[in-house]
Short mmCIF file of C-alpha atoms in Angstrom, two decimals:
data_model
loop_
_atom_site.label_atom_id
_atom_site.label_comp_id
_atom_site.label_asym_id
_atom_site.label_seq_id
_atom_site.Cartn_x
_atom_site.Cartn_y
_atom_site.Cartn_z
CA MET J 1 34.78 241.06 68.69
CA ARG J 2 31.72 238.82 68.64
CA PHE J 3 29.51 238.49 71.98
CA LEU J 4 26.76 236.07 72.92
CA LEU J 5 23.94 237.85 74.93
CA ILE J 6 22.20 235.48 77.01
CA GLU J 7 18.98 237.50 78.05
CA ASP J 8 15.06 236.87 77.92
CA ASN J 9 14.00 240.27 78.56
CA ASP J 10 13.67 241.59 74.80
CA GLU J 11 13.89 245.13 75.94
CA LEU J 12 17.23 245.01 77.74
CA ALA J 13 18.61 242.49 75.38
CA ARG J 14 18.02 244.91 72.34
CA ALA J 15 19.45 247.85 74.11
CA VAL J 16 22.49 246.03 75.22
CA ALA J 17 23.11 244.84 71.71
CA ASP J 18 22.57 248.05 70.15
CA ARG J 19 24.88 249.85 72.57
CA LEU J 20 27.67 247.16 71.92
CA ALA J 21 27.15 247.32 68.31
CA LEU J 22 27.86 251.10 68.46
CA ASP J 23 31.40 250.11 69.35
CA GLY J 24 31.55 247.84 66.31
CA HIS J 25 30.81 244.58 68.11
CA ALA J 26 28.86 241.76 66.72
CA VAL J 27 26.07 240.48 69.15
CA ASP J 28 24.12 237.38 69.01
CA ILE J 29 21.13 237.22 71.18
CA ALA J 30 19.78 233.81 72.79
CA ARG J 31 16.75 234.30 75.06
CA ASP J 32 16.83 230.56 76.38
CA LEU J 33 19.13 228.05 77.01
CA ALA J 34 18.06 225.95 73.96
CA THR J 35 19.07 228.63 71.70
CA VAL J 36 22.47 229.02 73.57
CA GLU J 37 23.44 225.47 72.53
CA ASP J 38 22.70 226.29 68.85
CA CYS J 39 24.71 229.60 68.94
CA MET J 40 27.80 227.95 70.90
CA ALA J 41 27.74 225.16 68.18
CA GLY J 42 27.63 227.39 65.18
CA ALA J 43 30.02 230.30 66.19
CA SER J 44 32.95 231.11 68.49
CA TYR J 45 32.77 233.92 71.00
CA ASP J 46 35.14 236.32 72.74
CA LEU J 47 32.62 237.09 75.61
CA VAL J 48 29.24 235.63 77.01
CA LEU J 49 26.98 237.87 78.84
CA LEU J 50 24.75 235.66 81.00
CA ASP J 51 21.37 236.29 82.72
CA ILE J 52 20.76 233.59 85.31
CA MET J 53 16.81 233.44 85.10
CA LEU J 54 15.83 232.03 81.97
CA PRO J 55 12.62 230.66 80.66
CA ASP J 56 14.05 227.17 80.37
CA GLY J 57 16.48 226.86 83.32
CA ASP J 58 18.92 228.42 85.35
CA GLY J 59 21.96 229.98 83.72
CA ARG J 60 24.19 228.68 86.19
CA SER J 61 23.69 225.41 84.77
CA PHE J 62 25.03 226.63 81.46
CA LEU J 63 27.89 228.07 83.13
CA ASP J 64 28.71 225.11 84.90
CA ARG J 65 28.38 222.99 81.78
CA HIS J 66 30.44 225.62 80.01
CA ARG J 67 33.61 225.15 82.19
CA ALA J 68 33.42 221.49 82.48
CA SER J 69 33.77 220.99 78.90
CA GLY J 70 36.68 222.95 79.09
CA ARG J 71 35.58 226.07 77.17
CA GLU J 72 37.65 229.18 78.16
CA THR J 73 35.31 231.96 76.71
CA PRO J 74 35.04 234.59 79.45
CA VAL J 75 31.78 234.98 81.08
CA ILE J 76 30.29 238.05 82.76
CA VAL J 77 26.77 237.33 84.73
CA LEU J 78 24.12 239.69 84.44
CA THR J 79 22.12 239.42 87.91
CA ALA J 80 19.46 240.88 89.77
CA ARG J 81 20.76 239.07 92.81
CA SER J 82 22.77 241.17 95.20
CA GLN J 83 23.32 238.88 97.76
CA VAL J 84 27.15 238.06 98.49
CA SER J 85 26.52 234.21 98.59
CA ASP J 86 24.92 234.37 95.21
CA ARG J 87 27.82 236.27 93.65
CA VAL J 88 30.43 234.06 95.42
CA SER J 89 28.78 230.99 93.93
CA MET J 90 28.71 232.25 90.41
CA LEU J 91 32.43 233.35 90.49
CA ASP J 92 33.09 229.80 91.91
CA LEU J 93 31.27 228.09 89.29
CA GLY J 94 33.77 229.96 86.66
CA ALA J 95 32.21 233.57 85.96
CA ASP J 96 34.79 235.85 85.39
CA ASP J 97 32.77 239.02 86.66
CA TYR J 98 29.29 239.68 87.49
CA ILE J 99 27.27 243.14 87.23
CA THR J 100 23.96 243.68 89.18
CA LYS J 101 20.81 244.74 87.39
CA PRO J 102 20.02 247.58 86.88
CA PHE J 103 23.36 248.42 85.58
CA ASP J 104 24.88 251.45 83.73
CA PHE J 105 25.91 250.87 80.11
CA THR J 106 29.16 252.42 80.60
CA GLU J 107 29.84 250.28 83.60
CA LEU J 108 28.92 247.17 81.41
CA GLU J 109 31.43 248.42 78.54
CA ALA J 110 33.97 248.79 81.26
CA ARG J 111 33.72 245.41 82.64
CA CYS J 112 33.82 243.87 79.32
CA ARG J 113 37.08 245.64 78.32
CA ALA J 114 38.64 244.62 81.81
CA VAL J 115 37.68 240.85 81.40
CA LEU J 116 39.02 240.99 77.64
CA ARG J 117 42.07 242.32 78.92
CA ARG J 118 42.70 240.03 81.45
CA ARG J 119 42.25 237.21 78.96
CA GLN J 120 44.58 238.68 76.81
CA GLY J 121 47.14 238.93 79.66
CA THR J 122 47.29 242.73 79.71
CA ALA J 123 46.43 245.33 82.42
CA ARG J 124 46.21 248.04 79.80
CA ASN J 125 43.42 249.13 77.34
CA GLU J 126 46.28 249.92 74.57
CA LEU J 127 47.07 247.21 71.95
CA SER J 128 50.53 247.79 70.13
CA PHE J 129 52.36 246.06 67.52
CA GLY J 130 55.48 247.77 65.90
CA ASP J 131 54.57 251.56 65.41
CA LEU J 132 50.89 250.68 65.45
CA VAL J 133 49.19 251.58 68.74
CA PHE J 134 45.15 250.96 69.16
CA ASP J 135 43.37 252.12 72.23
CA PRO J 136 39.96 250.47 72.26
CA LEU J 137 38.45 252.82 75.01
CA ASN J 138 38.86 255.82 72.93
CA ALA J 139 38.70 254.31 69.33
CA VAL J 140 41.95 255.93 68.59
CA VAL J 141 44.49 254.24 66.13
CA THR J 142 47.98 255.89 65.96
CA VAL J 143 51.02 254.97 63.22
CA ALA J 144 54.11 256.54 64.22
CA GLY J 145 52.55 258.65 66.37
CA GLU J 146 50.07 259.90 63.93
CA ARG J 147 46.32 259.40 64.29
CA GLN J 148 44.41 257.32 61.56
CA ASP J 149 40.59 257.42 61.29
CA LEU J 150 38.89 253.95 61.40
CA ARG J 151 35.31 253.14 61.05
CA ASN J 152 33.96 250.55 63.67
CA ARG J 153 34.09 247.69 61.81
CA GLU J 154 37.68 248.33 60.73
CA LEU J 155 38.71 248.88 64.34
CA ARG J 156 37.14 245.62 65.08
CA LEU J 157 39.22 243.81 62.37
CA LEU J 158 42.39 245.48 63.48
CA GLU J 159 41.63 244.43 67.12
CA VAL J 160 41.43 240.89 65.85
CA PHE J 161 44.69 240.98 64.16
CA LEU J 162 46.38 242.83 67.07
CA SER J 163 45.21 240.27 69.64
CA ALA J 164 47.50 237.74 67.82
CA PRO J 165 50.07 239.23 65.43
CA GLY J 166 51.62 236.81 63.01
CA ARG J 167 48.52 234.33 63.42
CA VAL J 168 46.62 233.44 60.11
CA PHE J 169 42.93 234.11 60.28
CA SER J 170 40.82 232.53 57.37
CA LYS J 171 37.89 234.54 55.94
CA SER J 172 35.59 232.26 57.59
CA GLN J 173 37.17 233.01 60.90
CA LEU J 174 37.20 236.81 60.45
CA VAL J 175 33.40 236.70 59.50
CA ASP J 176 32.51 234.68 62.68
CA ARG J 177 34.78 237.28 64.69
CA LEU J 178 33.04 240.54 63.17
CA PHE J 179 29.54 239.50 62.16
CA SER J 180 26.33 238.15 63.90
CA PHE J 181 24.10 235.57 62.71
CA SER J 182 21.66 238.26 61.74
CA ASP J 183 24.10 239.95 59.32
CA ASP J 184 23.78 238.81 55.89
CA VAL J 185 27.43 238.88 54.68
CA SER J 186 29.68 236.58 52.70
CA GLU J 187 33.41 235.95 52.82
CA ASN J 188 33.94 238.68 50.26
CA ALA J 189 33.01 241.51 52.68
CA ILE J 190 36.52 240.61 54.50
CA GLU J 191 38.32 241.39 51.33
CA VAL J 192 36.59 244.54 51.27
CA TYR J 193 37.27 245.49 54.95
CA VAL J 194 40.99 244.32 54.86
CA GLY J 195 41.52 246.42 51.67
CA ARG J 196 40.24 249.59 53.42
CA LEU J 197 42.12 248.66 56.56
CA ARG J 198 45.37 248.23 54.53
CA LYS J 199 45.03 251.91 52.81
CA LYS J 200 44.65 253.34 56.27
CA LEU J 201 47.85 251.57 57.86
CA ARG J 202 49.97 252.04 54.47
CA ALA J 203 52.29 254.46 56.26
CA SER J 204 53.01 251.83 59.09
CA SER J 205 55.74 249.34 59.22
CA VAL J 206 52.91 246.93 60.18
CA GLN J 207 51.39 245.08 57.14
CA ILE J 208 48.46 242.61 56.77
CA GLU J 209 49.63 240.06 54.62
CA THR J 210 47.72 237.69 52.31
CA MET J 211 48.51 233.99 52.74
CA ARG J 212 46.91 232.98 49.35
CA GLY J 213 44.27 230.31 49.46
CA ILE J 214 44.58 230.33 53.52
CA GLY J 215 43.87 234.00 54.83
CA TYR J 216 45.44 236.94 56.31
CA ARG J 217 48.08 237.64 58.88
CA MET J 218 49.45 240.82 60.39
CA THR J 219 53.24 240.99 60.45
CA GLY J 220 55.84 243.62 61.89
CA PRO J 221 59.17 245.09 60.67
#
């Protein structure tokens, strides 16, 4: 998954980004609203983590514009404001959830998972297709009940395919979902990760099919 973290505190921003990167997520950091617009124009995101107090304005103005433009990317607000009225106003503006600073990283991760599950229309952590089951919380993949060991980037690639079985993803779309702006990668890297993932899923009835000249899609039995 690719996240946009909007936070002007360098220490907190780096700590959150590093923690999410341990789970294989790509994280772009924007420290002001001007940078946010550049990021949103250049990439698509699975989740936005939004601080309210920013150097060049209020994060709520971004949230208001974000929803008014029809964007459906989920937003979790990171706020030091604990008053009920503040939290209610942010939810009314279109925030999917909020977490009050200071927060525990495990709670932040749990809220991210919960918001993404709601967006995917499921109440469970597990994603499944055919004989393939993926538990993102515990980073466990099983094929016909047998556990398979995948590295973080392979897990995230699998998660992208499982989020929309049958959908064709181009190489550029997969790069966009798996890597941040700070990652120096080419589309050839996708071929490498797809190849690794195929090898680890070869005992499965599920396949990652190459659509020549277009991209890849996950197909079932």
